[in-house]
Amino acid sequence: VVELTLPAPLKEGGAYHVVAIGVGSEMVTAGKTAASFIYRAASPYRDDPTGDALGATMTGLRRVTSVGNGIILLEFGAGYSVPGGNKLADYAITVNGRPVDIRAMGRRSKIDVYVPVGWPFKGLLQHEVFLDIGAPLKNGDVVRVEAAPAVTCGATAATLVFDDRESFSSAIKVNQVGYVPDGIKLARAGRWLGSFPDPSAELATPAASASAGGAAGMSAAALFAKGPVIDATSPVDGHTAFHRSLAPWALRFDAPPAFEIRRADTHEAVFTGTATLKSKGDEVDGRVNHSAENVFEIDFTAFKTPGRYYIAIAGVGRSFEFGVGDDVYKTAFETQAYGVFAQRCGQELAPPYSDWERIACHVVGVVPTTEKRHLAHEFGKFVENRIPVVLPASGGHHDAGDYNPRSHIDVAQTLLTAYELFPKKFFDGQLNIPEKANGIPDIVDEALWALRLWDGLYDPETGAVYNGTESQGDPNFIQTVELDDKGDYAWAPDSQGALNYAGTLAQAARILAVSGQAEQAAAFTARAEKAYAWGKAHKPDAKDIKVFGRFYVAPLAFAAAQLHRTTGKAAYHEDFLANTPWRDNAQAEMIAGDGAYDLSLAAYAYALAPDAQCDAAVKRAALASIRREADMYIDGSSKMAYAFIRHPYAPITW
């Protein structure tokens, strides 16, 4: 409890706002950091139990939900006791007022909120407790759960009224953005149950223990030595061979479950089908199941009617709502685009472009240094190696959610390539940014903001380019931008910086030319050619073939491909051919297996060039290398229980 003494008495009807962020560099709270109230003398807020009730709920038993097929989920806050929560006698459950036995339990604990002090961050835990009540829920069932004080502090009771039109189940996963009518439409059903069936849990309900051939109060370890707890009403074991073949620590069904696609407004079923088993939770046959779930695939590709829908499974519940329509990704695109805009460095944020307000940051320039980017670097060395001038550089985008502008030229490269792949998808006035209505497609404007910083890092006299910016360390998480004291420094000029800048400028120039910006396009092209010449002439002093490939060969091939496409000059084409392997080896990979080079950007640039500008055999080889890389991603990813495109041999990390 923190008590604040104000400099004057509270005023009747006055609105008061409190923000609790931090002291110095340390956070003082995690989660919600602000609150407001209107003062009424006749009803002081100290007598209002709302705050205490909210705190009790957040700390203790927050809610009970359906997982499916007789498994319910209790969600607890940080007040949960692991030893106390492992005794089933400390839970009382009724369904429609009648007590039910708990046959088994499991638990999963995970980070609820981080406490961002020091590194690595500590965190407060959220606990999910899974209880098997023996029979699937039916619409209208009222489930009441009460936990003993030994289980948790705070709230100890919660109620669920099950209705598969309203009861969300975390076991049903859909694309919450939506699906295109003529596209593939897949969802999944499955849920990992943590330690279920937990062998350390103390079973104390007589009926459940007797049905398993045990005695009240015996440990689950003894029961599960004989197999999972069974339904005593079944002539055999209450479950099918199919059920028994699935991993016991995840949601199981006696048969692949039927599903319905329902309209979100009327709950009318508009499509029905049966899910298919995609992956078992204990699969070891070469498929990848990071989830440990028994994953069922819900395929409703044949359903094409636009609208808003959800998926329901009897005894499980419903999914989140989703859309079917040609424009379902419009909001996702606009949201992502705003996210990039809000990370602009040097841009004031204010209405009508942003509800979040912020001053224009990092507009005082960048200090150049002699620090070489391809060499090992430690924070603090920038100060020792700085050059006593300031570069008039501003722009780019912040890094990692803090105020560090790390000169991400890949923002420009990605957006420019997206535009060139699908020019009819992107147009001027599409986004709510200050540059709308300037005749240039808005995502190209965003790309140009990324290039602004590099314009300041470019030396117009020589063509040299300082290879990006860095600071003395990550800015503090909670300070406002004007208090960022880490400084902005520029790496020394090198070939990688010059060539990446040259190639990206050449691509931007080509797009500006077709957007009616001939003068700006010509200026960009001239600058790109000068930066290219400097970069080509200044090879890095690196003996490591991987460093040489990353800082010279790959960026030179990329820049040469872009400049050849923009200018049509044969010299650039020859440089591309000389710095890529496809003229001599049609089977060469786009990314070297030994890490010597990554020619992805060069391959994409050449693949998009008109055939008349290309060597036909080299273009076929470059395209084939792109396809092989894509096929490797698709083949590896398609084997995953929850398939998403990623490098199949790389770990999933941040």
Tab-separated table of N, CA, C and O in Angstrom, residues 602-638:
chain	number	residue	atom	x	y	z
A	602	ALA	N	19.865	-10.378	-52.952
A	602	ALA	CA	20.315	-10.336	-54.344
A	602	ALA	C	19.438	-11.223	-55.231
A	602	ALA	O	19.060	-10.841	-56.349
A	603	ALA	N	19.101	-12.411	-54.731
A	603	ALA	CA	18.268	-13.330	-55.518
A	603	ALA	C	16.883	-12.751	-55.751
A	603	ALA	O	16.344	-12.826	-56.860
A	604	TYR	N	16.286	-12.156	-54.711
A	604	TYR	CA	14.954	-11.567	-54.865
A	604	TYR	C	14.994	-10.439	-55.893
A	604	TYR	O	14.087	-10.306	-56.734
A	605	ALA	N	16.019	-9.594	-55.808
A	605	ALA	CA	16.114	-8.464	-56.740
A	605	ALA	C	16.239	-8.953	-58.179
A	605	ALA	O	15.593	-8.412	-59.096
A	606	TYR	N	17.050	-9.965	-58.396
A	606	TYR	CA	17.247	-10.464	-59.762
A	606	TYR	C	16.006	-11.191	-60.259
A	606	TYR	O	15.640	-11.089	-61.430
A	607	ALA	N	15.353	-11.908	-59.365
A	607	ALA	CA	14.153	-12.644	-59.768
A	607	ALA	C	13.038	-11.708	-60.213
A	607	ALA	O	12.223	-12.065	-61.073
A	608	LEU	N	12.977	-10.496	-59.642
A	608	LEU	CA	11.929	-9.542	-59.994
A	608	LEU	C	12.280	-8.698	-61.212
A	608	LEU	O	11.447	-7.932	-61.698
A	609	ALA	N	13.496	-8.811	-61.696
A	609	ALA	CA	13.906	-8.005	-62.851
A	609	ALA	C	13.273	-8.545	-64.134
A	609	ALA	O	13.006	-9.747	-64.252
A	610	PRO	N	13.019	-7.676	-65.107
A	610	PRO	CA	12.477	-8.144	-66.397
A	610	PRO	C	13.415	-9.147	-67.057
A	610	PRO	O	14.645	-9.028	-66.946
A	611	ASP	N	12.841	-10.114	-67.745
A	611	ASP	CA	13.654	-11.146	-68.391
A	611	ASP	C	14.669	-10.547	-69.355
A	611	ASP	O	15.790	-11.061	-69.494
A	612	ALA	N	14.282	-9.476	-70.029
A	612	ALA	CA	15.174	-8.880	-71.025
A	612	ALA	C	16.457	-8.351	-70.399
A	612	ALA	O	17.476	-8.199	-71.090
A	613	GLN	N	16.441	-8.057	-69.096
A	613	GLN	CA	17.623	-7.533	-68.428
A	613	GLN	C	18.505	-8.636	-67.856
A	613	GLN	O	19.598	-8.346	-67.376
A	614	CYS	N	18.049	-9.865	-67.915
A	614	CYS	CA	18.722	-10.943	-67.180
A	614	CYS	C	19.360	-11.965	-68.103
A	614	CYS	O	18.971	-12.128	-69.269
A	615	ASP	N	20.342	-12.660	-67.571
A	615	ASP	CA	20.851	-13.874	-68.181
A	615	ASP	C	19.824	-14.967	-67.871
A	615	ASP	O	19.574	-15.272	-66.706
A	616	ALA	N	19.225	-15.555	-68.899
A	616	ALA	CA	18.102	-16.474	-68.705
A	616	ALA	C	18.478	-17.653	-67.810
A	616	ALA	O	17.722	-18.031	-66.906
A	617	ALA	N	19.637	-18.240	-68.028
A	617	ALA	CA	20.042	-19.406	-67.241
A	617	ALA	C	20.307	-19.023	-65.789
A	617	ALA	O	19.942	-19.757	-64.858
A	618	VAL	N	20.919	-17.869	-65.574
A	618	VAL	CA	21.208	-17.422	-64.211
A	618	VAL	C	19.909	-17.110	-63.473
A	618	VAL	O	19.750	-17.439	-62.294
A	619	LYS	N	18.962	-16.478	-64.170
A	619	LYS	CA	17.691	-16.171	-63.521
A	619	LYS	C	16.957	-17.450	-63.139
A	619	LYS	O	16.375	-17.541	-62.047
A	620	ARG	N	16.976	-18.449	-64.031
A	620	ARG	CA	16.332	-19.731	-63.697
A	620	ARG	C	16.988	-20.345	-62.467
A	620	ARG	O	16.312	-20.879	-61.573
A	621	ALA	N	18.312	-20.265	-62.412
A	621	ALA	CA	19.027	-20.853	-61.274
A	621	ALA	C	18.730	-20.098	-59.983
A	621	ALA	O	18.561	-20.706	-58.918
A	622	ALA	N	18.667	-18.755	-60.067
A	622	ALA	CA	18.358	-17.952	-58.875
A	622	ALA	C	16.947	-18.254	-58.385
A	622	ALA	O	16.707	-18.414	-57.177
A	623	LEU	N	15.999	-18.322	-59.327
A	623	LEU	CA	14.621	-18.657	-58.957
A	623	LEU	C	14.540	-20.052	-58.344
A	623	LEU	O	13.818	-20.274	-57.365
A	624	ALA	N	15.271	-20.986	-58.911
A	624	ALA	CA	15.263	-22.350	-58.377
A	624	ALA	C	15.815	-22.377	-56.954
A	624	ALA	O	15.326	-23.126	-56.102
A	625	SER	N	16.835	-21.557	-56.686
A	625	SER	CA	17.396	-21.524	-55.331
A	625	SER	C	16.392	-20.945	-54.348
A	625	SER	O	16.312	-21.384	-53.196
A	626	ILE	N	15.615	-19.955	-54.785
A	626	ILE	CA	14.567	-19.392	-53.929
A	626	ILE	C	13.513	-20.453	-53.642
A	626	ILE	O	13.067	-20.623	-52.500
A	627	ARG	N	13.124	-21.180	-54.678
A	627	ARG	CA	12.092	-22.212	-54.499
A	627	ARG	C	12.582	-23.327	-53.576
A	627	ARG	O	11.819	-23.838	-52.753
A	628	ARG	N	13.838	-23.734	-53.721
A	628	ARG	CA	14.362	-24.795	-52.845
A	628	ARG	C	14.356	-24.337	-51.389
A	628	ARG	O	14.026	-25.114	-50.485
A	629	GLU	N	14.741	-23.092	-51.167
A	629	GLU	CA	14.728	-22.569	-49.799
A	629	GLU	C	13.301	-22.546	-49.263
A	629	GLU	O	13.036	-22.951	-48.128
A	630	ALA	N	12.363	-22.068	-50.098
A	630	ALA	CA	10.960	-22.019	-49.676
A	630	ALA	C	10.412	-23.423	-49.424
A	630	ALA	O	9.695	-23.653	-48.445
A	631	ASP	N	10.754	-24.357	-50.303
A	631	ASP	CA	10.276	-25.731	-50.132
A	631	ASP	C	10.807	-26.343	-48.841
A	631	ASP	O	10.103	-27.109	-48.172
A	632	MET	N	12.050	-26.012	-48.480
A	632	MET	CA	12.601	-26.522	-47.230
A	632	MET	C	11.795	-25.987	-46.048
A	632	MET	O	11.448	-26.732	-45.127
A	633	TYR	N	11.460	-24.701	-46.085
A	633	TYR	CA	10.647	-24.114	-45.021
A	633	TYR	C	9.276	-24.777	-44.967
A	633	TYR	O	8.785	-25.148	-43.901
A	634	ILE	N	8.655	-24.911	-46.125
A	634	ILE	CA	7.296	-25.464	-46.167
A	634	ILE	C	7.286	-26.923	-45.744
A	634	ILE	O	6.426	-27.357	-44.965
A	635	ASP	N	8.250	-27.696	-46.237
A	635	ASP	CA	8.291	-29.116	-45.901
A	635	ASP	C	8.500	-29.316	-44.404
A	635	ASP	O	7.804	-30.111	-43.764
A	636	GLY	N	9.447	-28.577	-43.831
A	636	GLY	CA	9.696	-28.724	-42.402
A	636	GLY	C	8.546	-28.219	-41.560
A	636	GLY	O	8.148	-28.842	-40.570
A	637	SER	N	7.976	-27.092	-41.970
A	637	SER	CA	6.909	-26.496	-41.175
A	637	SER	C	5.623	-27.302	-41.257
A	637	SER	O	4.865	-27.369	-40.290
A	638	SER	N	5.363	-27.921	-42.400
A	638	SER	CA	4.119	-28.672	-42.558
A	638	SER	C	4.087	-29.909	-41.675
A	638	SER	O	3.015	-30.466	-41.428
